[in-house]
Tab-separated table of C-alpha atoms in Angstrom:
chain	number	residue	atom	x	y	z
A	165	MET	CA	146.635	179.505	153.038
A	166	ALA	CA	146.848	183.282	153.089
A	167	GLY	CA	148.159	183.255	149.550
A	168	PHE	CA	145.217	181.177	148.362
A	169	GLU	CA	142.804	183.467	150.191
A	170	ARG	CA	144.213	186.457	148.305
A	171	LEU	CA	144.152	184.527	145.021
A	172	ALA	CA	140.540	183.484	145.652
A	173	ALA	CA	139.545	187.039	146.484
A	174	VAL	CA	141.090	188.346	143.257
A	175	ALA	CA	139.515	185.560	141.174
A	176	VAL	CA	136.059	186.360	142.542
A	177	ARG	CA	136.351	190.139	142.646
A	178	ARG	CA	137.934	190.362	139.166
A	179	ARG	CA	135.979	187.401	137.835
A	180	TRP	CA	135.207	188.868	134.412
A	181	LEU	CA	138.801	189.965	133.906
A	182	VAL	CA	140.198	186.577	135.011
A	183	ALA	CA	137.787	184.498	132.920
A	184	GLY	CA	138.081	186.820	129.925
A	185	GLY	CA	141.880	186.891	130.126
A	186	TRP	CA	142.154	183.095	130.050
A	187	LEU	CA	139.630	182.826	127.239
A	188	LEU	CA	141.486	185.452	125.207
A	189	MET	CA	144.797	183.658	125.718
A	190	ALA	CA	143.301	180.289	124.817
A	191	GLY	CA	141.569	181.818	121.789
A	192	GLY	CA	144.796	183.466	120.655
A	193	LEU	CA	146.667	180.153	120.874
A	194	LEU	CA	143.869	178.152	119.228
A	195	PRO	CA	145.155	178.623	115.631
A	196	PHE	CA	148.525	177.211	116.727
A	197	ALA	CA	146.867	174.361	118.658
A	198	ARG	CA	144.879	173.333	115.578
A	199	THR	CA	148.075	172.896	113.563
A	200	VAL	CA	150.189	171.399	116.331
A	201	GLU	CA	150.545	167.992	114.631
A	202	ALA	CA	152.134	169.706	111.626
A	203	ARG	CA	154.667	171.488	113.845
A	204	LEU	CA	155.736	168.495	115.927
A	205	THR	CA	158.345	166.003	114.762
A	206	VAL	CA	157.962	162.274	114.269
A	207	ALA	CA	161.524	161.345	113.270
A	208	ALA	CA	162.716	158.427	115.396
A	209	ARG	CA	166.224	159.706	115.943
A	210	VAL	CA	168.347	161.275	118.646
A	211	THR	CA	169.518	164.823	118.032
A	212	GLY	CA	173.313	164.832	117.699
A	213	SER	CA	173.478	161.068	117.132
A	214	GLU	CA	175.881	159.377	114.700
A	215	SER	CA	173.098	158.582	112.225
A	216	ALA	CA	171.990	162.228	112.105
A	217	ALA	CA	175.618	163.325	111.652
A	218	VAL	CA	176.124	160.864	108.782
A	219	GLU	CA	172.999	162.123	107.007
A	220	GLU	CA	174.310	165.665	107.280
A	221	ILE	CA	177.732	164.624	105.943
A	222	LEU	CA	176.176	162.759	103.006
A	223	ALA	CA	174.187	165.829	102.053
A	224	THR	CA	176.819	168.539	102.576
A	225	ARG	CA	180.262	166.988	102.096
A	226	PHE	CA	179.435	164.340	99.514
A	227	GLY	CA	176.334	165.873	97.937
A	228	SER	CA	174.645	162.454	97.924
A	229	PRO	CA	171.271	162.344	96.151
A	230	PHE	CA	170.201	159.720	98.711
A	231	ALA	CA	170.785	161.768	101.872
A	232	ARG	CA	166.994	161.679	102.090
A	233	TRP	CA	165.287	158.691	100.584
A	234	ALA	CA	162.155	156.594	100.369
A	235	VAL	CA	161.351	153.184	98.943
A	236	LEU	CA	158.780	152.701	96.192
A	237	VAL	CA	157.375	149.148	96.179
A	238	LEU	CA	155.639	147.840	93.058
A	239	THR	CA	153.652	144.604	92.898
A	240	GLY	CA	151.513	142.985	90.226
A	241	ILE	CA	153.996	143.743	87.429
A	242	PRO	CA	156.587	141.464	85.724
A	243	GLY	CA	159.930	141.200	87.475
A	244	PRO	CA	162.710	143.481	86.234
A	245	ASP	CA	164.798	140.429	85.248
A	246	THR	CA	162.426	139.654	82.349
A	247	PRO	CA	162.353	141.498	78.990
A	248	GLN	CA	158.785	142.678	79.544
A	249	GLY	CA	159.496	143.653	83.128
A	250	ARG	CA	162.617	145.565	82.112
A	251	ASP	CA	160.603	147.670	79.653
A	252	VAL	CA	158.054	148.442	82.363
A	253	HIS	CA	160.869	149.223	84.784
A	254	VAL	CA	162.526	151.650	82.374
A	255	GLY	CA	159.228	153.474	81.912
A	256	ILE	CA	158.745	153.751	85.701
A	257	VAL	CA	162.227	155.190	86.221
A	258	ARG	CA	161.715	157.654	83.373
A	259	THR	CA	158.415	158.804	84.908
A	260	LEU	CA	159.972	159.252	88.350
A	261	SER	CA	162.907	161.196	86.907
A	262	ASP	CA	160.502	163.920	85.781
A	263	HIS	CA	159.272	164.572	89.330
A	264	PRO	CA	160.872	167.754	90.755
A	265	GLN	CA	161.144	166.432	94.325
A	266	LEU	CA	163.036	163.273	93.347
A	267	THR	CA	166.801	163.450	92.857
A	268	ARG	CA	167.660	159.960	91.629
A	269	THR	CA	166.572	156.314	91.665
A	270	PHE	CA	168.506	153.158	92.444
A	271	SER	CA	167.038	149.884	91.214
A	272	TYR	CA	167.633	146.653	89.291
A	273	LEU	CA	168.650	148.761	86.303
A	274	ASP	CA	171.645	150.031	88.292
A	275	ASP	CA	172.560	146.730	89.956
A	276	ALA	CA	171.088	143.477	88.660
A	277	ASP	CA	170.761	141.994	92.134
A	278	SER	CA	168.090	139.369	92.823
A	279	LEU	CA	167.186	141.407	95.902
A	280	PHE	CA	165.219	143.693	93.590
A	281	VAL	CA	163.081	140.804	92.283
A	282	GLY	CA	159.920	139.977	94.215
A	283	VAL	CA	158.920	136.526	95.433
A	284	GLY	CA	157.695	134.442	92.527
A	285	GLY	CA	159.586	136.563	90.010
A	286	SER	CA	157.110	139.474	89.948
A	287	GLY	CA	157.261	142.969	91.372
A	288	THR	CA	160.218	145.065	92.442
A	289	PHE	CA	161.208	148.101	94.478
A	290	LEU	CA	163.240	151.235	93.918
A	291	VAL	CA	165.227	153.377	96.323
A	292	VAL	CA	164.313	156.978	95.528
A	293	GLY	CA	166.372	159.993	96.564
A	294	LEU	CA	164.390	162.995	97.799
A	295	GLU	CA	165.181	166.652	97.350
A	296	ARG	CA	166.838	167.930	100.525
A	297	THR	CA	165.193	171.120	101.766
A	298	ASP	CA	164.891	172.878	105.108
A	299	ASP	CA	161.291	171.687	105.280
A	300	ARG	CA	160.176	168.433	106.886
A	301	ALA	CA	160.749	165.500	104.544
A	302	ASP	CA	157.354	163.911	105.260
A	303	ARG	CA	155.614	167.019	103.891
A	304	MET	CA	156.547	165.644	100.462
A	305	LEU	CA	154.415	162.534	100.880
A	306	PRO	CA	151.065	163.937	99.655
A	307	GLU	CA	152.631	164.971	96.338
A	308	LEU	CA	154.615	161.752	96.073
A	309	ARG	CA	151.519	159.666	96.720
A	310	GLN	CA	149.608	161.621	94.120
A	311	ALA	CA	152.385	160.896	91.607
A	312	SER	CA	152.445	157.205	92.527
A	313	ALA	CA	148.637	157.016	92.196
A	314	GLU	CA	148.911	158.371	88.646
A	315	LEU	CA	151.690	155.895	87.929
A	316	GLU	CA	149.529	153.065	89.293
A	317	ARG	CA	146.619	154.054	87.030
A	318	ASP	CA	148.905	153.977	83.989
A	319	LEU	CA	150.355	150.593	84.949
A	320	ARG	CA	146.912	149.052	85.446
A	321	LEU	CA	146.067	149.687	81.803
A	322	ARG	CA	148.445	146.811	81.004
A	323	HIS	CA	148.717	145.081	84.399
A	324	PRO	CA	145.322	145.152	86.198
A	325	THR	CA	146.716	144.048	89.591
A	326	ALA	CA	149.561	146.570	89.728
A	327	THR	CA	149.990	148.471	93.004
A	328	VAL	CA	152.450	151.238	93.890
A	329	ARG	CA	153.194	152.040	97.547
A	330	TRP	CA	155.732	154.142	99.458
A	331	THR	CA	157.625	152.951	102.529
A	332	GLY	CA	160.727	153.920	104.483
A	333	GLU	CA	161.331	156.434	107.272
A	334	VAL	CA	159.758	159.400	105.454
A	335	ALA	CA	156.549	157.520	104.609
A	336	LEU	CA	156.399	156.030	108.103
A	337	ASN	CA	156.781	159.471	109.683
A	338	ALA	CA	153.929	160.851	107.597
A	339	ASP	CA	151.650	157.960	108.549
A	340	LEU	CA	152.599	158.212	112.226
A	341	ARG	CA	151.774	161.925	112.221
A	342	GLU	CA	148.384	161.310	110.632
A	343	ALA	CA	147.575	158.334	112.856
A	344	SER	CA	148.611	160.169	116.034
A	345	ALA	CA	146.429	163.180	115.244
A	346	ALA	CA	143.472	160.972	114.302
A	347	ALA	CA	143.842	158.876	117.462
A	348	ALA	CA	143.894	161.951	119.707
A	349	GLU	CA	140.848	163.483	118.018
A	350	GLY	CA	138.953	160.189	118.068
A	351	ALA	CA	139.646	159.633	121.765
A	352	GLU	CA	138.416	163.133	122.586
A	353	ARG	CA	135.222	162.669	120.567
A	354	ARG	CA	134.445	159.432	122.396
A	355	ALA	CA	135.492	160.490	125.897
A	356	LEU	CA	133.926	163.933	126.187
A	357	PRO	CA	130.257	162.959	125.566
A	358	LEU	CA	130.547	160.076	128.039
A	359	THR	CA	132.166	162.353	130.606
A	360	LEU	CA	129.432	164.938	130.146
A	361	ALA	CA	126.766	162.269	130.678
A	362	VAL	CA	128.413	161.085	133.904
A	363	LEU	CA	128.749	164.657	135.191
A	364	LEU	CA	125.116	165.371	134.370
A	365	ILE	CA	124.050	162.347	136.383
A	366	ALA	CA	126.316	163.360	139.291
A	367	PHE	CA	125.366	167.055	139.426
A	368	GLY	CA	121.951	167.151	137.844
A	369	ALA	CA	122.677	170.566	136.318
A	370	LEU	CA	124.094	171.315	132.873
A	371	ALA	CA	126.167	174.309	134.035
A	372	ALA	CA	127.861	172.259	136.754
A	373	ALA	CA	128.591	169.458	134.298
A	374	MET	CA	129.916	171.755	131.568
A	375	LEU	CA	132.330	173.713	133.765
A	376	PRO	CA	134.885	170.877	134.272
A	377	LEU	CA	134.813	170.182	130.523
A	378	LEU	CA	135.387	173.876	129.800
A	379	ALA	CA	138.337	173.919	132.204
A	380	ALA	CA	139.839	170.841	130.534
A	381	GLY	CA	139.336	172.367	127.092
A	382	ILE	CA	141.106	175.592	128.096
A	383	ALA	CA	144.005	173.627	129.598
A	384	VAL	CA	144.460	171.353	126.582
A	385	GLY	CA	144.056	174.110	124.000
A	386	THR	CA	146.422	176.482	125.802
A	387	THR	CA	149.063	173.786	126.277
A	388	LEU	CA	148.952	172.632	122.651
A	389	GLY	CA	149.164	176.239	121.471
A	390	ILE	CA	152.222	176.930	123.629
A	391	ALA	CA	153.833	173.666	122.492
A	392	ALA	CA	153.191	174.524	118.840
A	393	VAL	CA	154.886	177.892	119.278
A	394	ALA	CA	157.812	176.353	121.195
A	395	ALA	CA	158.262	173.713	118.480
A	396	THR	CA	159.393	176.405	116.034
A	397	TRP	CA	162.781	176.526	117.780
A	398	TRP	CA	162.769	173.417	120.027
A	399	PRO	CA	161.997	170.124	118.224
A	400	LEU	CA	159.207	168.307	120.068
A	401	SER	CA	157.917	164.840	119.251
A	402	ILE	CA	154.351	164.109	118.109
A	403	VAL	CA	153.831	162.004	121.256
A	404	LEU	CA	153.363	165.304	123.104
A	405	GLN	CA	149.928	165.744	121.506
A	406	ASN	CA	148.581	162.473	122.889
A	407	VAL	CA	150.080	163.059	126.334
A	408	VAL	CA	148.572	166.543	126.557
A	409	SER	CA	145.132	165.366	125.407
A	410	MET	CA	145.061	162.446	127.825
A	411	LEU	CA	146.396	164.290	130.877
A	412	GLY	CA	144.642	167.561	130.111
A	413	ILE	CA	141.204	165.989	129.944
A	414	GLY	CA	141.826	163.851	133.036
A	415	LEU	CA	143.487	166.440	135.276
A	416	GLY	CA	141.454	169.381	133.978
A	417	ILE	CA	138.175	167.646	134.768
A	418	ASP	CA	139.449	166.198	138.049
A	419	TYR	CA	140.736	169.509	139.433
A	420	ALA	CA	137.679	171.452	138.277
A	421	LEU	CA	135.396	168.745	139.659
A	422	LEU	CA	136.963	169.141	143.089
A	423	MET	CA	136.407	172.901	142.972
A	424	VAL	CA	132.777	172.556	141.870
A	425	SER	CA	132.100	169.980	144.602
A	426	ARG	CA	133.521	172.302	147.285
A	427	PHE	CA	131.457	175.172	145.876
A	428	ARG	CA	128.247	173.147	145.998
A	429	SER	CA	128.998	172.066	149.581
A	430	ALA	CA	129.506	175.683	150.614
A	431	ARG	CA	126.266	176.692	148.906
A	432	ILE	CA	124.345	173.926	150.661
A	433	ASP	CA	125.771	175.199	153.976
A	434	GLY	CA	124.225	178.586	153.200
A	435	SER	CA	127.099	180.623	151.710
A	436	SER	CA	126.385	183.180	149.019
A	437	VAL	CA	127.545	182.537	145.462
A	438	HIS	CA	130.577	184.825	145.729
A	439	HIS	CA	131.552	183.594	149.193
A	440	ALA	CA	131.198	179.952	148.113
A	441	ALA	CA	133.366	180.596	145.036
A	442	ALA	CA	136.080	182.121	147.230
A	443	LEU	CA	135.801	179.272	149.752
A	444	CYS	CA	136.218	176.567	147.111
A	445	ALA	CA	139.440	178.178	145.890
A	446	THR	CA	140.745	178.660	149.431
A	447	ARG	CA	139.954	175.120	150.611
A	448	ALA	CA	140.534	173.084	147.472
A	449	GLY	CA	143.264	175.254	145.909
A	450	PRO	CA	146.136	173.906	148.068
A	451	THR	CA	145.090	170.330	147.326
A	452	VAL	CA	145.007	171.007	143.591
A	453	MET	CA	148.410	172.710	143.575
A	454	LEU	CA	149.989	170.002	145.752
A	455	SER	CA	148.670	167.313	143.419
A	456	ALA	CA	149.932	169.214	140.369
A	457	GLY	CA	153.317	169.751	142.020
A	458	THR	CA	153.895	166.045	142.654
A	459	VAL	CA	152.921	165.185	139.069
A	460	ALA	CA	155.178	167.958	137.759
A	461	ILE	CA	158.160	166.602	139.707
A	462	GLY	CA	157.792	163.263	137.951
A	463	PHE	CA	157.651	164.870	134.517
A	464	GLY	CA	160.535	167.177	135.431
A	465	ALA	CA	162.736	164.146	136.061
A	466	LEU	CA	162.029	162.957	132.513
A	467	LEU	CA	163.670	166.116	131.154
A	468	LEU	CA	167.013	164.577	132.151
A	469	VAL	CA	166.545	161.660	129.727
A	470	PRO	CA	168.509	162.438	126.506
A	471	LEU	CA	165.779	161.255	124.109
A	472	ASP	CA	163.641	163.694	122.140
A	473	GLU	CA	160.468	161.612	122.536
A	474	ILE	CA	160.856	161.349	126.336
A	475	ARG	CA	161.615	165.048	126.648
A	476	ALA	CA	158.524	165.865	124.605
A	477	ILE	CA	156.456	163.784	127.029
A	478	ALA	CA	158.057	165.676	129.911
A	479	VAL	CA	157.391	169.093	128.370
A	480	GLY	CA	153.792	168.239	127.507
A	481	GLY	CA	153.140	166.715	130.918
A	482	LEU	CA	154.692	169.632	132.805
A	483	LEU	CA	152.814	172.261	130.818
A	484	VAL	CA	149.379	170.659	130.890
A	485	THR	CA	149.615	169.716	134.581
A	486	MET	CA	150.500	173.216	135.754
A	487	ILE	CA	148.092	174.935	133.364
A	488	SER	CA	145.263	172.601	134.474
A	489	ALA	CA	145.980	173.505	138.093
A	490	TRP	CA	146.058	177.251	137.462
A	491	VAL	CA	142.865	177.062	135.425
A	492	ALA	CA	141.222	175.244	138.327
A	493	VAL	CA	142.226	177.795	140.977
A	494	THR	CA	141.538	180.903	138.883
A	495	VAL	CA	139.101	180.319	136.013
A	496	VAL	CA	136.815	177.903	137.847
A	497	PRO	CA	136.206	180.156	140.911
A	498	ALA	CA	135.694	183.115	138.573
A	499	ALA	CA	133.196	181.136	136.491
A	500	LEU	CA	131.433	179.915	139.631
A	501	ALA	CA	131.119	183.486	140.848
A	502	ILE	CA	129.604	184.453	137.484
A	503	CYS	CA	127.159	181.593	136.932
A	504	GLY	CA	127.104	179.767	140.271
A	505	ALA	CA	123.459	180.599	140.901
A	506	SER	CA	122.509	178.377	137.959
A	507	LEU	CA	123.942	175.255	139.615
A	508	GLY	CA	120.660	174.674	141.403
A	509	VAL	CA	121.874	174.451	145.003
A	510	GLY	CA	121.893	176.764	147.984
A	511	ARG	CA	119.939	179.929	148.501
């Protein structure tokens, strides 16, 4: 308890320095947090696995143009086993060959297998090799989809129902990245206004309701920023973003809510603003840190699982849990000491 008393005293006495320091750190990491989904990986593979080793061998030892690949699916056009369809097919391959990011195509023209003919004798698909660079393969998708959209417009001049779509691991990774980011943002937009409304009803004061949301925002933003920086040398899965958003909002609000409740109780009992802010950190701080410690132990155990996705969950969970706890025992008492008189309780 003595340690928490000293921490509380520093947080209250140096309240502007503590609050400003956290805000500066969170603000400095914000540009990285905003681009975190672009820095995280979505490849469903295990680092050092046989499949990853084979891809590397195909690219380096054999120089295969299909070390990276995608599948282009075409519907609404004649099958490649018909004279008309073959002409269309030749034109498609010629168009794709001009794209700088494509290395080669493999299709019915290379192997007249019925596998390349769609159900009912129409449509086909092509396996397309992608240029192998140090950059993420799914970064190519916007340009590839733009090229396929132009190809689709040209095909529809003669075949009105023609469609051109990409699939395969690269396309799936790009869609997973986009869907994961959109899901996290959508959940935050829906959850935060509802949470604010509930806190307003519970506290009856805007400042008291906003403080837990501010604490959660600092925790989530700081964690995502740190994860984005760490991802430059340690591959982390995109699932980290959803875990951090979910836990950060929940734990950040929960821990801060406990601190604000203890502060209001102390104010009702007659303590001054500064004394009540120190008391809330002293009395609720050990509970917050104990709770965070037990959660962190669970996530720490996940670090032993040799799967990139599970380890990303562990890293995200560990970071956001501990940062949420430290925000609660430092930033929240400092903020209460600064604006506690506006909470509408006490003398």
